[in-house]
PDB file of C-alpha atoms in Angstrom:
ATOM      1  CA  LYS A   1     -14.040  82.841 -42.432  1.00 83.00           C
ATOM      2  CA  ALA A   2     -15.473  79.687 -44.025  1.00 86.00           C
ATOM      3  CA  LEU A   3     -12.016  78.079 -44.166  1.00 88.00           C
ATOM      4  CA  ILE A   4     -11.397  78.895 -40.525  1.00 86.00           C
ATOM      5  CA  ASP A   5     -14.790  77.498 -39.523  1.00 84.00           C
ATOM      6  CA  ARG A   6     -14.004  74.198 -41.299  1.00 85.00           C
ATOM      7  CA  ILE A   7     -10.581  73.963 -39.626  1.00 83.00           C
ATOM      8  CA  VAL A   8     -12.092  74.708 -36.204  1.00 83.00           C
ATOM      9  CA  ALA A   9     -14.734  72.020 -36.774  1.00 82.00           C
ATOM     10  CA  LEU A  10     -11.980  69.507 -37.531  1.00 78.00           C
ATOM     11  CA  GLN A  11     -10.057  70.579 -34.425  1.00 78.00           C
ATOM     12  CA  GLN A  12     -13.094  70.158 -32.191  1.00 77.00           C
ATOM     13  CA  GLN A  13     -13.355  66.471 -32.997  1.00 67.00           C
ATOM     14  CA  GLY A  14     -10.348  65.480 -30.929  1.00 73.00           C
ATOM     15  CA  MET A  15      -9.135  68.579 -29.157  1.00 79.00           C
ATOM     16  CA  ALA A  16     -11.933  68.908 -26.610  1.00 81.00           C
ATOM     17  CA  GLU A  17     -11.533  65.360 -25.352  1.00 81.00           C
ATOM     18  CA  GLY A  18      -7.733  65.419 -25.406  1.00 82.00           C
ATOM     19  CA  LEU A  19      -7.483  68.757 -23.647  1.00 85.00           C
ATOM     20  CA  ALA A  20     -10.105  67.811 -21.061  1.00 85.00           C
ATOM     21  CA  ASN A  21      -8.240  64.596 -20.277  1.00 83.00           C
ATOM     22  CA  SER A  22      -4.964  66.492 -20.021  1.00 84.00           C
ATOM     23  CA  ILE A  23      -6.442  69.070 -17.634  1.00 87.00           C
ATOM     24  CA  ILE A  24      -7.942  66.371 -15.419  1.00 86.00           C
ATOM     25  CA  GLN A  25      -5.032  63.943 -15.484  1.00 82.00           C
ATOM     26  CA  GLY A  26      -2.382  66.460 -14.373  1.00 79.00           C
ATOM     27  CA  PRO A  27      -3.591  66.942 -10.796  1.00 81.00           C
ATOM     28  CA  LEU A  28      -4.942  63.393 -10.574  1.00 84.00           C
ATOM     29  CA  ALA A  29      -1.507  61.928 -11.234  1.00 82.00           C
ATOM     30  CA  GLN A  30      -0.117  63.734  -8.197  1.00 81.00           C
ATOM     31  CA  LEU A  31      -3.125  62.808  -6.094  1.00 83.00           C
ATOM     32  CA  THR A  32      -2.878  59.166  -7.139  1.00 84.00           C
ATOM     33  CA  GLN A  33       0.816  59.055  -6.290  1.00 82.00           C
ATOM     34  CA  ALA A  34       0.157  60.548  -2.873  1.00 83.00           C
ATOM     35  CA  GLY A  35      -2.724  58.125  -2.340  1.00 84.00           C
ATOM     36  CA  ARG A  36      -0.570  55.133  -3.222  1.00 83.00           C
ATOM     37  CA  ALA A  37       2.053  56.328  -0.773  1.00 82.00           C
ATOM     38  CA  GLY A  38      -0.655  56.713   1.865  1.00 84.00           C
ATOM     39  CA  LEU A  39      -1.820  53.153   1.247  1.00 84.00           C
ATOM     40  CA  GLN A  40       1.563  51.897   2.386  1.00 84.00           C
ATOM     41  CA  GLN A  41       0.864  53.412   5.803  1.00 84.00           C
ATOM     42  CA  LEU A  42      -2.301  51.314   6.229  1.00 85.00           C
ATOM     43  CA  PRO A  43      -2.450  47.840   7.697  1.00 86.00           C
ATOM     44  CA  PRO A  44      -1.992  45.305   4.868  1.00 87.00           C
ATOM     45  CA  GLU A  45      -5.501  43.877   5.272  1.00 90.00           C
ATOM     46  CA  LYS A  46      -7.081  47.281   4.564  1.00 88.00           C
ATOM     47  CA  ARG A  47      -4.971  48.259   1.537  1.00 86.00           C
ATOM     48  CA  GLU A  48      -6.852  46.468  -1.230  1.00 89.00           C
ATOM     49  CA  ALA A  49     -10.304  47.677  -0.188  1.00 89.00           C
ATOM     50  CA  THR A  50      -9.029  51.212   0.318  1.00 89.00           C
ATOM     51  CA  ALA A  51      -7.286  51.168  -3.076  1.00 88.00           C
ATOM     52  CA  LYS A  52     -10.527  50.056  -4.739  1.00 91.00           C
ATOM     53  CA  ALA A  53     -12.464  52.788  -2.957  1.00 90.00           C
ATOM     54  CA  MET A  54      -9.881  55.385  -4.032  1.00 90.00           C
ATOM     55  CA  ASP A  55     -10.033  54.157  -7.636  1.00 89.00           C
ATOM     56  CA  ALA A  56     -13.821  54.400  -7.564  1.00 92.00           C
ATOM     57  CA  GLU A  57     -13.595  57.995  -6.313  1.00 90.00           C
ATOM     58  CA  LEU A  58     -11.113  58.902  -9.047  1.00 89.00           C
ATOM     59  CA  LYS A  59     -13.304  57.310 -11.727  1.00 90.00           C
ATOM     60  CA  LYS A  60     -16.362  59.115 -10.365  1.00 93.00           C
ATOM     61  CA  PHE A  61     -14.469  62.429 -10.447  1.00 91.00           C
ATOM     62  CA  ILE A  62     -13.393  61.862 -14.060  1.00 90.00           C
ATOM     63  CA  ASP A  63     -16.868  60.728 -15.127  1.00 91.00           C
ATOM     64  CA  GLU A  64     -18.456  63.796 -13.544  1.00 91.00           C
ATOM     65  CA  ASN A  65     -15.924  66.403 -14.643  1.00 90.00           C
ATOM     66  CA  ALA A  66     -14.683  65.302 -18.081  1.00 90.00           C
ATOM     67  CA  PRO A  67     -18.010  66.058 -19.839  1.00 91.00           C
ATOM     68  CA  TYR A  68     -18.164  69.458 -18.111  1.00 91.00           C
ATOM     69  CA  LEU A  69     -14.649  70.312 -19.283  1.00 89.00           C
ATOM     70  CA  LYS A  70     -15.282  69.005 -22.809  1.00 88.00           C
ATOM     71  CA  ASP A  71     -18.361  71.225 -23.041  1.00 89.00           C
ATOM     72  CA  LYS A  72     -16.471  74.314 -21.846  1.00 90.00           C
ATOM     73  CA  ILE A  73     -13.567  73.613 -24.223  1.00 88.00           C
ATOM     74  CA  SER A  74     -15.930  73.023 -27.156  1.00 86.00           C
ATOM     75  CA  LYS A  75     -17.567  76.376 -26.471  1.00 87.00           C
ATOM     76  CA  ALA A  76     -14.253  78.242 -26.067  1.00 87.00           C
ATOM     77  CA  LEU A  77     -12.489  76.634 -29.021  1.00 85.00           C
ATOM     78  CA  PRO A  78     -14.280  78.371 -31.913  1.00 86.00           C
ATOM     79  CA  SER A  79     -13.666  81.924 -30.773  1.00 84.00           C
ATOM     80  CA  SER A  80     -10.142  81.241 -29.521  1.00 85.00           C
ATOM     81  CA  SER A  81      -9.073  79.250 -32.577  1.00 87.00           C
ATOM     82  CA  SER A  82     -10.782  81.503 -35.102  1.00 88.00           C
ATOM     83  CA  ALA A  83      -9.024  84.615 -33.861  1.00 87.00           C
ATOM     84  CA  LEU A  84      -5.616  82.927 -33.744  1.00 90.00           C
ATOM     85  CA  LEU A  85      -5.959  81.298 -37.148  1.00 92.00           C
ATOM     86  CA  ASP A  86      -7.176  84.549 -38.710  1.00 91.00           C
ATOM     87  CA  GLU A  87      -4.268  86.456 -37.191  1.00 91.00           C
ATOM     88  CA  ARG A  88      -1.494  84.010 -38.080  1.00 94.00           C
ATOM     89  CA  PHE A  89      -2.444  82.436 -41.414  1.00 92.00           C
ATOM     90  CA  SER A  90      -3.100  83.742 -44.900  1.00 94.00           C
ATOM     91  CA  GLU A  91      -6.029  82.446 -46.918  1.00 93.00           C
ATOM     92  CA  ASP A  92      -3.675  80.326 -49.014  1.00 95.00           C
ATOM     93  CA  GLU A  93      -2.091  78.804 -45.903  1.00 95.00           C
ATOM     94  CA  LEU A  94      -5.525  78.037 -44.476  1.00 93.00           C
ATOM     95  CA  LYS A  95      -6.476  76.275 -47.735  1.00 93.00           C
ATOM     96  CA  GLN A  96      -3.303  74.189 -47.528  1.00 93.00           C
ATOM     97  CA  ALA A  97      -3.857  73.354 -43.871  1.00 92.00           C
ATOM     98  CA  LEU A  98      -7.449  72.364 -44.533  1.00 91.00           C
ATOM     99  CA  ALA A  99      -6.489  70.227 -47.525  1.00 93.00           C
ATOM    100  CA  TRP A 100      -3.943  68.413 -45.344  1.00 91.00           C
ATOM    101  CA  ALA A 101      -6.307  68.033 -42.367  1.00 87.00           C
ATOM    102  CA  GLU A 102      -9.079  66.563 -44.520  1.00 89.00           C
ATOM    103  CA  SER A 103      -6.793  64.231 -46.471  1.00 92.00           C
ATOM    104  CA  PRO A 104      -6.786  60.492 -45.843  1.00 93.00           C
ATOM    105  CA  VAL A 105      -3.030  60.683 -45.281  1.00 93.00           C
ATOM    106  CA  SER A 106      -3.550  63.153 -42.444  1.00 88.00           C
ATOM    107  CA  GLN A 107      -6.187  60.909 -40.863  1.00 84.00           C
ATOM    108  CA  LYS A 108      -3.874  57.915 -41.106  1.00 90.00           C
ATOM    109  CA  PHE A 109      -0.934  59.946 -39.783  1.00 87.00           C
ATOM    110  CA  GLY A 110      -2.998  61.033 -36.779  1.00 82.00           C
ATOM    111  CA  LEU A 111      -3.827  57.424 -35.906  1.00 81.00           C
ATOM    112  CA  VAL A 112      -0.217  56.328 -36.312  1.00 88.00           C
ATOM    113  CA  THR A 113       0.938  59.194 -34.099  1.00 81.00           C
ATOM    114  CA  VAL A 114      -1.271  57.960 -31.245  1.00 76.00           C
ATOM    115  CA  GLU A 115       0.056  54.407 -31.684  1.00 85.00           C
ATOM    116  CA  LEU A 116       3.619  55.720 -31.873  1.00 85.00           C
ATOM    117  CA  GLN A 117       3.215  57.616 -28.602  1.00 79.00           C
ATOM    118  CA  LYS A 118       1.886  54.484 -26.905  1.00 82.00           C
ATOM    119  CA  ALA A 119       4.711  52.342 -28.291  1.00 85.00           C
ATOM    120  CA  VAL A 120       7.376  54.818 -27.192  1.00 84.00           C
ATOM    121  CA  ALA A 121       5.793  55.175 -23.757  1.00 76.00           C
ATOM    122  CA  GLN A 122       5.684  51.387 -23.309  1.00 83.00           C
ATOM    123  CA  LYS A 123       9.296  50.980 -24.406  1.00 85.00           C
ATOM    124  CA  VAL A 124      10.525  53.777 -22.155  1.00 83.00           C
ATOM    125  CA  MET A 125       8.510  52.554 -19.165  1.00 79.00           C
ATOM    126  CA  ALA A 126       9.799  48.998 -19.653  1.00 84.00           C
ATOM    127  CA  GLU A 127      13.315  50.394 -19.457  1.00 85.00           C
ATOM    128  CA  VAL A 128      12.924  53.051 -16.760  1.00 82.00           C
ATOM    129  CA  GLY A 129       9.990  51.616 -14.793  1.00 77.00           C
ATOM    130  CA  PRO A 130      12.074  49.731 -12.221  1.00 82.00           C
ATOM    131  CA  THR A 131      14.401  52.707 -11.776  1.00 83.00           C
ATOM    132  CA  LEU A 132      11.524  55.144 -11.351  1.00 77.00           C
ATOM    133  CA  GLU A 133       9.735  52.780  -8.993  1.00 78.00           C
ATOM    134  CA  GLY A 134      12.831  52.639  -6.794  1.00 80.00           C
ATOM    135  CA  ARG A 135      13.180  56.406  -6.912  1.00 81.00           C
ATOM    136  CA  PHE A 136       9.501  56.874  -6.029  1.00 70.00           C
ATOM    137  CA  LYS A 137       9.929  54.522  -3.064  1.00 78.00           C
ATOM    138  CA  THR A 138      12.928  56.553  -1.914  1.00 81.00           C
ATOM    139  CA  LEU A 139      10.956  59.767  -2.349  1.00 75.00           C
ATOM    140  CA  ASN A 140       8.009  58.354  -0.408  1.00 69.00           C
ATOM    141  CA  ALA A 141      10.333  57.171   2.352  1.00 76.00           C
ATOM    142  CA  ASN A 142      11.978  60.597   2.543  1.00 77.00           C
ATOM    143  CA  VAL A 143       8.621  62.357   2.696  1.00 69.00           C
ATOM    144  CA  ALA A 144       7.353  59.907   5.302  1.00 72.00           C
ATOM    145  CA  LYS A 145      10.518  60.490   7.338  1.00 75.00           C
ATOM    146  CA  GLN A 146       9.987  64.251   7.177  1.00 73.00           C
ATOM    147  CA  LEU A 147       6.370  63.853   8.210  1.00 66.00           C
ATOM    148  CA  SER A 148       7.212  61.547  11.101  1.00 70.00           C
ATOM    149  CA  SER A 149       9.964  63.844  12.326  1.00 68.00           C
ATOM    150  CA  ALA A 150       7.539  66.770  12.226  1.00 62.00           C
ATOM    151  CA  ALA A 151       4.757  64.855  13.981  1.00 56.00           C
ATOM    152  CA  PRO A 152       6.350  64.704  17.460  1.00 50.00           C
ATOM    153  CA  ALA A 153       7.003  68.432  17.361  1.00 49.00           C
ATOM    154  CA  ALA A 154       3.369  69.055  16.540  1.00 44.00           C
ATOM    155  CA  ALA A 155       2.223  66.694  19.299  1.00 46.00           C
ATOM    156  CA  SER A 156       4.300  68.463  21.945  1.00 47.00           C
ATOM    157  CA  ALA A 157       3.169  71.931  20.889  1.00 46.00           C
ATOM    158  CA  PRO A 158       1.013  73.706  23.444  1.00 45.00           C
ATOM    159  CA  LYS A 159      -2.682  73.169  22.949  1.00 46.00           C
ATOM    160  CA  PRO A 160      -4.985  76.161  22.540  1.00 43.00           C
ATOM    161  CA  ALA A 161      -6.807  77.249  25.672  1.00 44.00           C
ATOM    162  CA  ALA A 162     -10.335  75.969  26.116  1.00 44.00           C
ATOM    163  CA  PRO A 163     -13.050  78.573  25.697  1.00 45.00           C
ATOM    164  CA  ALA A 164     -14.352  80.139  28.873  1.00 44.00           C
ATOM    165  CA  PRO A 165     -17.483  78.451  30.208  1.00 44.00           C
ATOM    166  CA  LYS A 166     -20.750  80.223  29.485  1.00 46.00           C
ATOM    167  CA  LYS A 167     -22.530  81.798  32.438  1.00 42.00           C
TER     168      LYS A 167
END
């Protein structure tokens, strides 16, 4: 139990923030993409101000919700992790895992892993960025075309009857 508690404490340092960011960023990426596509439909003189307003809303959402998620994750982590670690690891394995997690090499490895992910992401995006940008533009154009072709049908649909006047 003491070994598990120490491992869970080490996990909590980075897991709550990382998981909270992951949970928030998933839906926001889609929303941001849709918002950027929507900006292209605006008159050019309104795009920059609208983009800034959208960015402010996104930042506000993250600032308001990330601490809430981190708190919930921090509270759920001990019981969830403790049960899983107790079920899947022997005492000797927990000692080994803890020794590794607390070692300077592990700390250094964790920092290098973050830098490695950034470096790989930058390299890949430098290579595929223009291709993806073109594909996103095509996707946006296709979606816009579908929306515009659906719009006239919706406009010509019969309107609901007005409510009867009150007597």
